[in-house]
Short mmCIF file of C-alpha atoms in Angstrom, two decimals:
data_model
loop_
_atom_site.label_atom_id
_atom_site.label_comp_id
_atom_site.label_asym_id
_atom_site.label_seq_id
_atom_site.Cartn_x
_atom_site.Cartn_y
_atom_site.Cartn_z
CA UNK O 1 -17.57 -20.57 18.13
CA UNK O 2 -18.74 -17.37 19.83
CA UNK O 3 -19.27 -17.36 23.59
CA UNK O 4 -21.69 -14.43 23.86
CA UNK O 5 -23.58 -11.95 21.68
CA UNK O 6 -24.50 -8.46 22.93
CA UNK O 7 -26.58 -5.65 21.44
CA UNK O 8 -26.61 -2.30 23.25
CA UNK O 9 -25.03 -3.99 26.30
CA UNK O 10 -27.83 -6.59 26.37
CA UNK O 11 -26.90 -10.28 26.17
CA UNK O 12 -29.07 -11.81 23.40
CA UNK O 13 -27.40 -15.19 22.74
CA UNK O 14 -24.70 -17.59 23.92
CA UNK O 15 -22.71 -20.40 22.27
CA UNK O 16 -23.22 -19.13 18.73
CA UNK O 17 -21.48 -20.35 15.56
CA UNK O 18 -20.45 -17.83 12.90
CA UNK O 19 -19.09 -18.96 9.54
CA UNK O 20 -18.59 -17.92 5.94
CA UNK O 21 -18.16 -20.42 3.12
CA UNK O 22 -15.85 -19.74 0.22
CA UNK O 23 -17.70 -18.49 -2.82
CA UNK O 24 -21.07 -18.19 -1.04
CA UNK O 25 -20.87 -14.45 -0.26
CA UNK O 26 -22.94 -15.11 2.87
CA UNK O 27 -22.33 -14.96 6.59
CA UNK O 28 -24.10 -17.68 8.58
CA UNK O 29 -25.08 -17.40 12.27
CA UNK O 30 -26.42 -20.38 14.26
CA UNK O 31 -27.40 -20.31 17.97
CA UNK O 32 -27.52 -23.21 20.43
CA UNK O 33 -31.18 -23.90 19.58
CA UNK O 34 -30.07 -24.52 15.96
CA UNK O 35 -31.86 -21.36 14.81
CA UNK O 36 -30.03 -20.37 11.61
CA UNK O 37 -29.82 -17.14 9.65
CA UNK O 38 -27.85 -16.27 6.51
CA UNK O 39 -26.86 -12.68 5.79
CA UNK O 40 -25.94 -11.54 2.30
CA UNK O 41 -22.81 -9.40 1.92
CA UNK O 42 -24.89 -6.42 0.77
CA UNK O 43 -26.77 -6.55 4.12
CA UNK O 44 -23.53 -6.25 6.12
CA UNK O 45 -21.95 -2.85 6.68
CA UNK O 46 -18.82 -4.03 8.50
CA UNK O 47 -17.27 -7.02 10.26
CA UNK O 48 -14.50 -5.71 12.53
CA UNK O 49 -12.24 -8.01 14.56
CA UNK O 50 -10.57 -6.60 17.68
CA UNK O 51 -8.35 -8.46 20.12
CA UNK O 52 -6.31 -8.33 23.31
CA UNK O 53 -3.85 -10.57 25.13
CA UNK O 54 -5.16 -12.03 28.38
CA UNK O 55 -4.17 -14.51 31.06
CA UNK O 56 -0.96 -14.70 33.10
CA UNK O 57 2.33 -13.96 31.34
CA UNK O 58 3.51 -17.58 31.51
CA UNK O 59 0.28 -18.87 29.98
CA UNK O 60 -1.26 -16.03 28.00
CA UNK O 61 -3.91 -16.39 25.31
CA UNK O 62 -5.67 -14.10 22.84
CA UNK O 63 -9.31 -13.07 23.17
CA UNK O 64 -11.10 -11.69 20.13
CA UNK O 65 -14.18 -9.49 19.90
CA UNK O 66 -16.14 -9.02 16.67
CA UNK O 67 -18.30 -5.98 15.94
CA UNK O 68 -20.97 -6.63 13.30
CA UNK O 69 -23.04 -3.80 11.80
CA UNK O 70 -25.75 -3.91 9.15
CA UNK O 71 -26.87 -1.58 6.36
CA UNK O 72 -30.51 -1.80 7.49
CA UNK O 73 -32.67 -3.31 10.23
CA UNK O 74 -32.36 -7.09 10.80
CA UNK O 75 -33.51 -9.86 13.11
CA UNK O 76 -30.87 -11.83 14.99
CA UNK O 77 -31.95 -14.73 17.25
CA UNK O 78 -35.45 -13.26 17.65
CA UNK O 79 -33.98 -9.89 18.56
CA UNK O 80 -34.59 -6.75 16.49
CA UNK O 81 -31.38 -5.10 15.32
CA UNK O 82 -32.01 -1.49 14.33
CA UNK O 83 -29.99 0.47 11.79
CA UNK O 84 -26.99 1.91 13.64
CA UNK O 85 -26.89 -0.85 16.30
CA UNK O 86 -23.62 -2.71 16.78
CA UNK O 87 -23.65 -6.43 17.49
CA UNK O 88 -20.72 -7.38 19.76
CA UNK O 89 -19.63 -11.02 19.54
CA UNK O 90 -17.18 -12.30 22.17
CA UNK O 91 -14.68 -15.17 21.73
CA UNK O 92 -13.53 -16.29 25.21
CA UNK O 93 -10.22 -18.17 25.55
CA UNK O 94 -10.42 -18.81 21.83
CA UNK O 95 -6.85 -18.48 20.60
CA UNK O 96 -3.57 -19.59 22.14
CA UNK O 97 -1.68 -17.67 19.44
CA UNK O 98 -2.42 -14.39 17.72
CA UNK O 99 -1.96 -16.08 14.33
CA UNK O 100 -5.29 -17.86 14.98
CA UNK O 101 -7.08 -14.50 14.89
CA UNK O 102 -5.18 -13.54 11.76
CA UNK O 103 -6.15 -16.82 10.10
CA UNK O 104 -9.83 -16.26 10.95
CA UNK O 105 -9.80 -12.70 9.59
CA UNK O 106 -8.03 -13.66 6.36
CA UNK O 107 -10.52 -16.49 5.78
CA UNK O 108 -13.46 -14.10 6.15
CA UNK O 109 -11.72 -11.56 3.90
CA UNK O 110 -11.44 -14.17 1.16
CA UNK O 111 -14.93 -15.58 1.61
CA UNK O 112 -16.74 -12.26 1.96
CA UNK O 113 -16.30 -8.86 0.35
CA UNK O 114 -12.90 -7.73 1.60
CA UNK O 115 -13.81 -4.10 2.17
CA UNK O 116 -16.26 -4.97 4.95
CA UNK O 117 -13.79 -7.15 6.92
CA UNK O 118 -11.19 -5.36 9.06
CA UNK O 119 -8.76 -6.17 11.86
CA UNK O 120 -8.59 -3.31 14.39
CA UNK O 121 -5.64 -2.84 16.72
CA UNK O 122 -5.91 -2.35 20.48
CA UNK O 123 -6.06 1.46 20.33
CA UNK O 124 -8.87 1.50 17.74
CA UNK O 125 -11.57 -0.34 19.66
CA UNK O 126 -15.09 0.96 18.91
CA UNK O 127 -17.13 2.58 21.68
CA UNK O 128 -19.58 -0.35 21.79
CA UNK O 129 -16.71 -2.71 22.73
CA UNK O 130 -15.55 -0.46 25.58
CA UNK O 131 -19.13 -0.26 26.90
CA UNK O 132 -19.62 -4.04 26.70
CA UNK O 133 -16.19 -4.97 28.10
CA UNK O 134 -17.13 -4.83 31.84
CA UNK O 135 -19.97 -7.29 31.20
CA UNK O 136 -17.69 -10.17 30.27
CA UNK O 137 -14.20 -9.14 31.41
CA UNK O 138 -14.69 -7.68 34.88
CA UNK O 139 -11.16 -8.35 36.09
CA UNK O 140 -9.35 -6.77 33.16
CA UNK O 141 -11.80 -4.03 32.09
CA UNK O 142 -10.18 -1.40 34.32
CA UNK O 143 -6.65 -2.37 33.26
CA UNK O 144 -7.60 -2.16 29.58
CA UNK O 145 -9.26 1.25 29.99
CA UNK O 146 -6.14 2.60 31.73
CA UNK O 147 -3.94 1.30 28.92
CA UNK O 148 -6.21 2.85 26.28
CA UNK O 149 -6.13 6.21 28.09
CA UNK O 150 -2.32 6.15 28.07
CA UNK O 151 -2.24 5.42 24.34
CA UNK O 152 -4.62 8.22 23.33
CA UNK O 153 -1.72 10.66 22.97
CA UNK O 154 -0.21 8.51 20.20
CA UNK O 155 -3.06 7.67 17.87
CA UNK O 156 -2.50 5.74 14.62
CA UNK O 157 -3.43 7.61 11.45
CA UNK O 158 -4.99 6.05 8.36
CA UNK O 159 -5.28 2.54 9.80
CA UNK O 160 -7.59 1.18 7.12
CA UNK O 161 -8.17 -2.49 6.32
CA UNK O 162 -4.93 -4.45 6.66
CA UNK O 163 -2.81 -1.28 6.85
CA UNK O 164 0.62 -1.13 8.40
CA UNK O 165 -0.90 1.39 10.78
CA UNK O 166 -2.62 -1.53 12.51
CA UNK O 167 0.73 -2.78 13.66
CA UNK O 168 1.73 0.73 14.71
CA UNK O 169 1.29 4.33 13.60
CA UNK O 170 2.15 5.08 10.00
CA UNK O 171 2.71 8.71 10.93
CA UNK O 172 1.76 11.08 13.72
CA UNK O 173 -1.04 13.61 13.40
CA UNK O 174 -0.69 17.33 14.16
CA UNK O 175 -1.75 16.91 17.79
CA UNK O 176 0.92 14.27 18.33
CA UNK O 177 3.59 16.56 16.86
CA UNK O 178 2.61 19.23 19.40
CA UNK O 179 2.61 16.82 22.34
CA UNK O 180 5.67 14.86 21.19
CA UNK O 181 7.92 16.87 18.85
CA UNK O 182 10.12 14.61 16.68
CA UNK O 183 13.81 14.12 17.44
CA UNK O 184 16.35 14.50 14.61
CA UNK O 185 19.12 12.03 13.81
CA UNK O 186 22.07 11.84 11.46
CA UNK O 187 21.28 8.57 9.64
CA UNK O 188 24.23 7.72 7.41
CA UNK O 189 24.78 11.39 6.60
CA UNK O 190 21.12 12.31 6.15
CA UNK O 191 19.10 14.37 8.63
CA UNK O 192 15.99 12.37 9.56
CA UNK O 193 13.37 12.65 12.26
CA UNK O 194 11.80 10.00 14.47
CA UNK O 195 8.64 10.58 16.50
CA UNK O 196 8.19 9.45 20.09
CA UNK O 197 5.87 6.73 18.80
CA UNK O 198 8.71 5.40 16.67
CA UNK O 199 11.16 5.41 19.57
CA UNK O 200 8.63 3.72 21.87
CA UNK O 201 8.09 0.97 19.31
CA UNK O 202 11.68 -0.14 19.98
CA UNK O 203 10.86 -0.90 23.61
CA UNK O 204 10.74 -4.56 24.61
CA UNK O 205 7.55 -6.45 23.58
CA UNK O 206 6.26 -3.53 21.44
CA UNK O 207 5.52 -3.87 17.73
CA UNK O 208 8.05 -1.95 15.63
CA UNK O 209 6.49 0.82 13.59
CA UNK O 210 7.10 1.92 10.02
CA UNK O 211 9.60 4.61 11.01
CA UNK O 212 11.95 2.06 12.59
CA UNK O 213 11.42 -0.53 9.86
CA UNK O 214 12.11 1.95 7.07
CA UNK O 215 15.18 3.41 8.81
CA UNK O 216 16.61 -0.08 9.23
CA UNK O 217 15.82 -1.06 5.63
CA UNK O 218 17.28 2.23 4.43
CA UNK O 219 20.57 1.30 6.11
CA UNK O 220 20.51 -2.03 4.24
CA UNK O 221 19.95 -0.17 0.96
CA UNK O 222 22.99 2.08 1.53
CA UNK O 223 25.21 -0.77 2.68
CA UNK O 224 24.33 -2.98 -0.31
CA UNK O 225 23.92 -0.79 -3.43
CA UNK O 226 23.24 -3.80 -5.69
CA UNK O 227 19.98 -4.39 -3.79
CA UNK O 228 16.81 -2.30 -4.13
CA UNK O 229 14.78 -2.01 -0.93
CA UNK O 230 11.26 -0.58 -1.14
CA UNK O 231 9.79 1.23 1.88
CA UNK O 232 6.72 -0.06 3.69
CA UNK O 233 4.61 2.91 2.55
CA UNK O 234 5.09 1.83 -1.07
CA UNK O 235 4.21 -1.80 -0.35
CA UNK O 236 1.16 -0.64 1.61
CA UNK O 237 0.07 1.43 -1.40
CA UNK O 238 0.38 -1.72 -3.54
CA UNK O 239 -1.97 -3.50 -1.13
CA UNK O 240 -4.42 -0.58 -1.07
CA UNK O 241 -4.59 -0.52 -4.88
CA UNK O 242 -4.31 -4.19 -5.80
CA UNK O 243 -5.40 -6.37 -2.86
CA UNK O 244 -9.17 -6.39 -3.34
CA UNK O 245 -9.39 -6.92 -7.12
CA UNK O 246 -8.41 -9.83 -9.39
CA UNK O 247 -4.96 -9.54 -10.96
CA UNK O 248 -6.43 -9.50 -14.46
CA UNK O 249 -8.27 -6.28 -13.53
CA UNK O 250 -5.28 -4.69 -11.76
CA UNK O 251 -2.97 -5.04 -14.76
CA UNK O 252 -5.37 -2.89 -16.80
CA UNK O 253 -4.71 0.20 -14.66
CA UNK O 254 -4.29 3.22 -16.98
CA UNK O 255 -0.81 4.69 -17.53
CA UNK O 256 -1.76 8.02 -15.93
CA UNK O 257 -3.08 6.34 -12.74
CA UNK O 258 -0.05 4.08 -12.34
CA UNK O 259 2.35 6.99 -12.87
CA UNK O 260 0.44 9.09 -10.33
CA UNK O 261 0.95 6.40 -7.67
CA UNK O 262 4.42 5.03 -8.53
CA UNK O 263 5.97 7.51 -10.95
CA UNK O 264 8.64 8.55 -8.43
CA UNK O 265 10.48 5.30 -9.20
CA UNK O 266 10.78 5.98 -12.92
CA UNK O 267 10.29 9.61 -13.86
CA UNK O 268 9.62 13.24 -12.94
CA UNK O 269 7.38 15.84 -14.51
CA UNK O 270 8.92 18.59 -16.60
CA UNK O 271 7.58 22.15 -16.45
CA UNK O 272 5.47 21.45 -19.56
CA UNK O 273 3.83 18.42 -17.80
CA UNK O 274 5.63 15.87 -19.98
CA UNK O 275 7.52 13.04 -18.28
CA UNK O 276 11.30 12.78 -18.04
CA UNK O 277 12.28 9.12 -17.59
CA UNK O 278 15.23 8.37 -15.33
CA UNK O 279 18.19 6.41 -16.75
CA UNK O 280 17.94 2.71 -16.01
CA UNK O 281 20.76 2.83 -13.42
CA UNK O 282 18.65 5.24 -11.35
CA UNK O 283 15.69 2.86 -11.12
CA UNK O 284 15.07 -0.56 -9.60
CA UNK O 285 15.26 -2.06 -13.13
CA UNK O 286 19.03 -1.90 -12.67
CA UNK O 287 18.94 -4.20 -9.61
CA UNK O 288 18.99 -7.97 -9.44
CA UNK O 289 17.54 -8.22 -5.94
CA UNK O 290 14.32 -6.45 -4.88
CA UNK O 291 13.16 -6.53 -1.24
CA UNK O 292 9.59 -5.62 -0.21
CA UNK O 293 8.86 -5.17 3.55
CA UNK O 294 5.16 -5.87 4.20
CA UNK O 295 2.97 -5.45 7.26
CA UNK O 296 -0.26 -7.40 6.83
CA UNK O 297 -2.74 -8.05 9.62
CA UNK O 298 -0.31 -6.63 12.21
CA UNK O 299 2.54 -8.92 11.13
CA UNK O 300 5.83 -8.01 9.36
CA UNK O 301 7.41 -10.24 6.72
CA UNK O 302 9.30 -9.72 3.46
CA UNK O 303 9.06 -10.70 -0.19
CA UNK O 304 12.27 -10.91 -2.24
CA UNK O 305 12.41 -10.95 -6.06
CA UNK O 306 15.64 -12.31 -7.55
CA UNK O 307 16.67 -11.44 -11.11
CA UNK O 308 13.39 -9.74 -12.14
CA UNK O 309 14.69 -8.84 -15.61
CA UNK O 310 15.34 -12.50 -16.43
CA UNK O 311 11.56 -12.89 -16.42
CA UNK O 312 11.33 -12.30 -20.15
CA UNK O 313 10.16 -14.60 -22.90
CA UNK O 314 10.56 -15.62 -26.49
CA UNK O 315 7.85 -16.81 -28.86
CA UNK O 316 8.09 -20.44 -30.00
CA UNK O 317 5.51 -21.43 -32.60
CA UNK O 318 3.27 -18.58 -31.45
CA UNK O 319 3.46 -19.46 -27.73
CA UNK O 320 5.36 -17.56 -25.05
CA UNK O 321 8.13 -19.57 -23.42
CA UNK O 322 10.60 -18.57 -20.68
CA UNK O 323 13.84 -17.29 -22.17
CA UNK O 324 16.85 -18.14 -19.97
CA UNK O 325 16.91 -18.87 -16.20
CA UNK O 326 13.70 -18.47 -14.26
CA UNK O 327 13.45 -15.50 -11.94
CA UNK O 328 12.25 -16.22 -8.44
CA UNK O 329 10.21 -14.55 -5.72
CA UNK O 330 10.69 -15.66 -2.11
CA UNK O 331 8.13 -15.26 0.66
CA UNK O 332 10.10 -15.07 3.93
CA UNK O 333 8.08 -15.18 7.13
CA UNK O 334 9.35 -15.67 10.68
CA UNK O 335 6.16 -17.61 11.56
CA UNK O 336 6.55 -20.18 8.82
CA UNK O 337 4.93 -23.60 8.79
CA UNK O 338 4.59 -24.25 12.52
CA UNK O 339 1.56 -25.41 14.50
CA UNK O 340 1.26 -21.81 15.69
CA UNK O 341 1.13 -20.58 12.11
CA UNK O 342 -0.47 -23.14 9.78
CA UNK O 343 0.75 -23.62 6.22
CA UNK O 344 -2.69 -22.68 4.88
CA UNK O 345 -2.37 -19.18 6.34
CA UNK O 346 1.19 -18.85 5.04
CA UNK O 347 0.08 -19.89 1.53
CA UNK O 348 -2.78 -17.41 1.68
CA UNK O 349 -0.38 -14.58 2.59
CA UNK O 350 2.06 -15.60 -0.15
CA UNK O 351 -0.66 -15.57 -2.83
CA UNK O 352 -2.08 -12.25 -1.62
CA UNK O 353 1.32 -10.52 -1.44
CA UNK O 354 2.55 -11.90 -4.74
CA UNK O 355 -0.67 -10.78 -6.45
CA UNK O 356 0.02 -7.17 -5.39
CA UNK O 357 3.73 -7.27 -6.30
CA UNK O 358 2.94 -9.04 -9.59
CA UNK O 359 0.54 -6.24 -10.57
CA UNK O 360 3.13 -3.60 -9.67
CA UNK O 361 5.95 -5.26 -11.64
CA UNK O 362 3.72 -6.01 -14.62
CA UNK O 363 2.55 -2.39 -14.92
CA UNK O 364 6.07 -1.04 -14.29
CA UNK O 365 7.37 -3.20 -17.14
CA UNK O 366 4.64 -2.06 -19.52
CA UNK O 367 4.70 1.66 -18.75
CA UNK O 368 8.46 2.16 -18.43
CA UNK O 369 9.98 2.59 -21.90
CA UNK O 370 13.42 1.40 -20.77
CA UNK O 371 12.73 -2.21 -19.88
CA UNK O 372 10.09 -4.91 -19.78
CA UNK O 373 9.29 -7.47 -17.10
CA UNK O 374 7.05 -10.52 -17.47
CA UNK O 375 6.21 -11.52 -13.89
CA UNK O 376 4.24 -14.55 -15.09
CA UNK O 377 7.66 -16.18 -15.51
CA UNK O 378 8.74 -15.44 -11.93
CA UNK O 379 8.57 -18.61 -9.86
CA UNK O 380 7.29 -18.17 -6.26
CA UNK O 381 8.98 -20.05 -3.38
CA UNK O 382 8.56 -20.12 0.39
CA UNK O 383 11.14 -22.61 1.66
CA UNK O 384 14.07 -21.49 3.83
CA UNK O 385 15.78 -22.51 7.06
CA UNK O 386 15.93 -19.04 8.60
CA UNK O 387 15.11 -18.99 12.35
CA UNK O 388 11.44 -18.93 13.33
CA UNK O 389 9.81 -16.40 15.61
CA UNK O 390 9.34 -17.54 19.22
CA UNK O 391 7.10 -14.71 20.48
CA UNK O 392 4.29 -12.46 19.23
CA UNK O 393 6.18 -9.17 18.93
CA UNK O 394 9.56 -9.64 17.19
CA UNK O 395 8.32 -10.06 13.61
CA UNK O 396 9.83 -6.65 12.72
CA UNK O 397 13.29 -7.60 13.96
CA UNK O 398 13.11 -10.91 12.06
CA UNK O 399 12.09 -9.11 8.85
CA UNK O 400 15.05 -6.70 9.15
CA UNK O 401 17.62 -9.41 9.94
CA UNK O 402 16.26 -11.70 7.20
CA UNK O 403 16.52 -8.87 4.65
CA UNK O 404 20.09 -8.04 5.68
CA UNK O 405 21.19 -11.68 5.48
CA UNK O 406 19.71 -11.97 1.98
CA UNK O 407 21.56 -8.79 0.95
CA UNK O 408 24.76 -10.30 2.38
CA UNK O 409 24.14 -13.41 0.23
CA UNK O 410 23.84 -11.34 -2.97
CA UNK O 411 27.01 -12.65 -4.69
CA UNK O 412 26.18 -16.23 -3.75
CA UNK O 413 22.65 -15.91 -5.14
CA UNK O 414 23.88 -14.46 -8.43
CA UNK O 415 26.34 -17.32 -9.10
CA UNK O 416 23.76 -20.04 -9.56
CA UNK O 417 20.15 -20.97 -8.82
CA UNK O 418 19.17 -18.80 -5.83
CA UNK O 419 18.75 -20.57 -2.51
CA UNK O 420 17.78 -19.44 0.98
CA UNK O 421 19.51 -22.21 2.91
CA UNK O 422 22.11 -21.10 5.44
CA UNK O 423 24.42 -23.02 7.79
CA UNK O 424 23.48 -23.96 11.36
CA UNK O 425 26.11 -21.49 12.52
CA UNK O 426 24.42 -18.75 10.50
CA UNK O 427 21.00 -19.66 11.92
CA UNK O 428 22.38 -19.25 15.44
CA UNK O 429 23.98 -15.94 14.48
CA UNK O 430 20.67 -14.70 13.02
CA UNK O 431 18.84 -15.60 16.25
CA UNK O 432 21.37 -13.57 18.23
CA UNK O 433 20.98 -10.62 15.85
CA UNK O 434 17.21 -10.69 16.26
CA UNK O 435 17.47 -10.90 20.07
CA UNK O 436 19.90 -8.00 20.18
CA UNK O 437 18.35 -5.83 17.46
CA UNK O 438 16.41 -3.45 19.72
CA UNK O 439 19.41 -2.74 21.95
CA UNK O 440 21.72 -2.37 18.95
CA UNK O 441 19.38 0.01 17.15
CA UNK O 442 18.73 2.10 20.27
CA UNK O 443 22.48 2.40 20.76
CA UNK O 444 22.89 3.44 17.11
CA UNK O 445 20.20 6.13 17.50
CA UNK O 446 21.76 7.44 20.72
CA UNK O 447 25.01 8.06 18.85
CA UNK O 448 23.21 9.51 15.80
CA UNK O 449 21.04 11.96 17.74
CA UNK O 450 21.49 15.59 16.68
#
């Protein structure tokens, strides 16, 4: 339910319903007079969801604003919408938790063409939203403008649909490097740089950006050599390539295209442009535990694949059957199965993420001459008793701690059927590690600074 609808700062409707039904490929708008209009997907240019946290700290809520644009002129509630006009739809006091906005966006992504639906972060608000803001949010318009002005110096780059850049900046642009030169650190013997945006993301209540996440996951990789940890840029590339198409189409990607995107994991080009394949022990095929950090719709979680090479098969009377123990993939989310984060949304994220990882593993198994993986025999699970998130900003810390605990459990998981159940004492310890992660990591960086 939409409170108000504006076009060019003019209020044209109130108490409007917007919906999209699965499989219909149409967006429906109904006003309070029951006037109804359906819009086909090919008439819609974009459907962008923006949001901000409002209300007092002890009782905050999330407001969402939707910007709707069309490919040509339209009529909306007896009002002419010209090509280039932006329709601003305002949800007032709509969501107690941010996951409600995420759920709404994911539903529209699945019901409509995904490339027209986007979730924009605070710093990426369109001009039409900033112009309309004082009309419905008088008390907070000035505060929001001041915050946006402060954040202009650190501007996310490449924040396309569902990108990790929506949580925070993937990388800094040239202007940011001039204003905020990166600081160098000795990270486990390697010289690495961290931008000011990365350091600021460690501050209390901020979302952690890719720099911090990948540094922390890199430390897990070095500490536990039997585990293979992918970086968030690789998982984001999987989403960019595989998210919007059916799996049966993704697994037909040509060898040359797959190698261009993911060849660094398997091979390098010789001077004569032929490929030199790495030995198996230099690739993730040699590992029995694969960890994928994912940022989707501004939320961090992880996927873990256990024993991927056991996902092979034998032919029995012409049919493929699993050969040996089943491999497993675990979806591990700090907002699992609560009222704040409904199971339906969790299941949707699991299916979406596994579809991308499935395509990656399937193609890797086909195009790498050393080994073969059949991900259709990898069983997906989501159950665990890891601690749940209690706020809207610590998903990154939970993802890091969850990944490290799983790496610690490596031997235990290899002995028998893998399980993600830990003791009550361990749950309490994990909560403490999450609460203290920012301070611990800041202290680590202080000591590692060059």
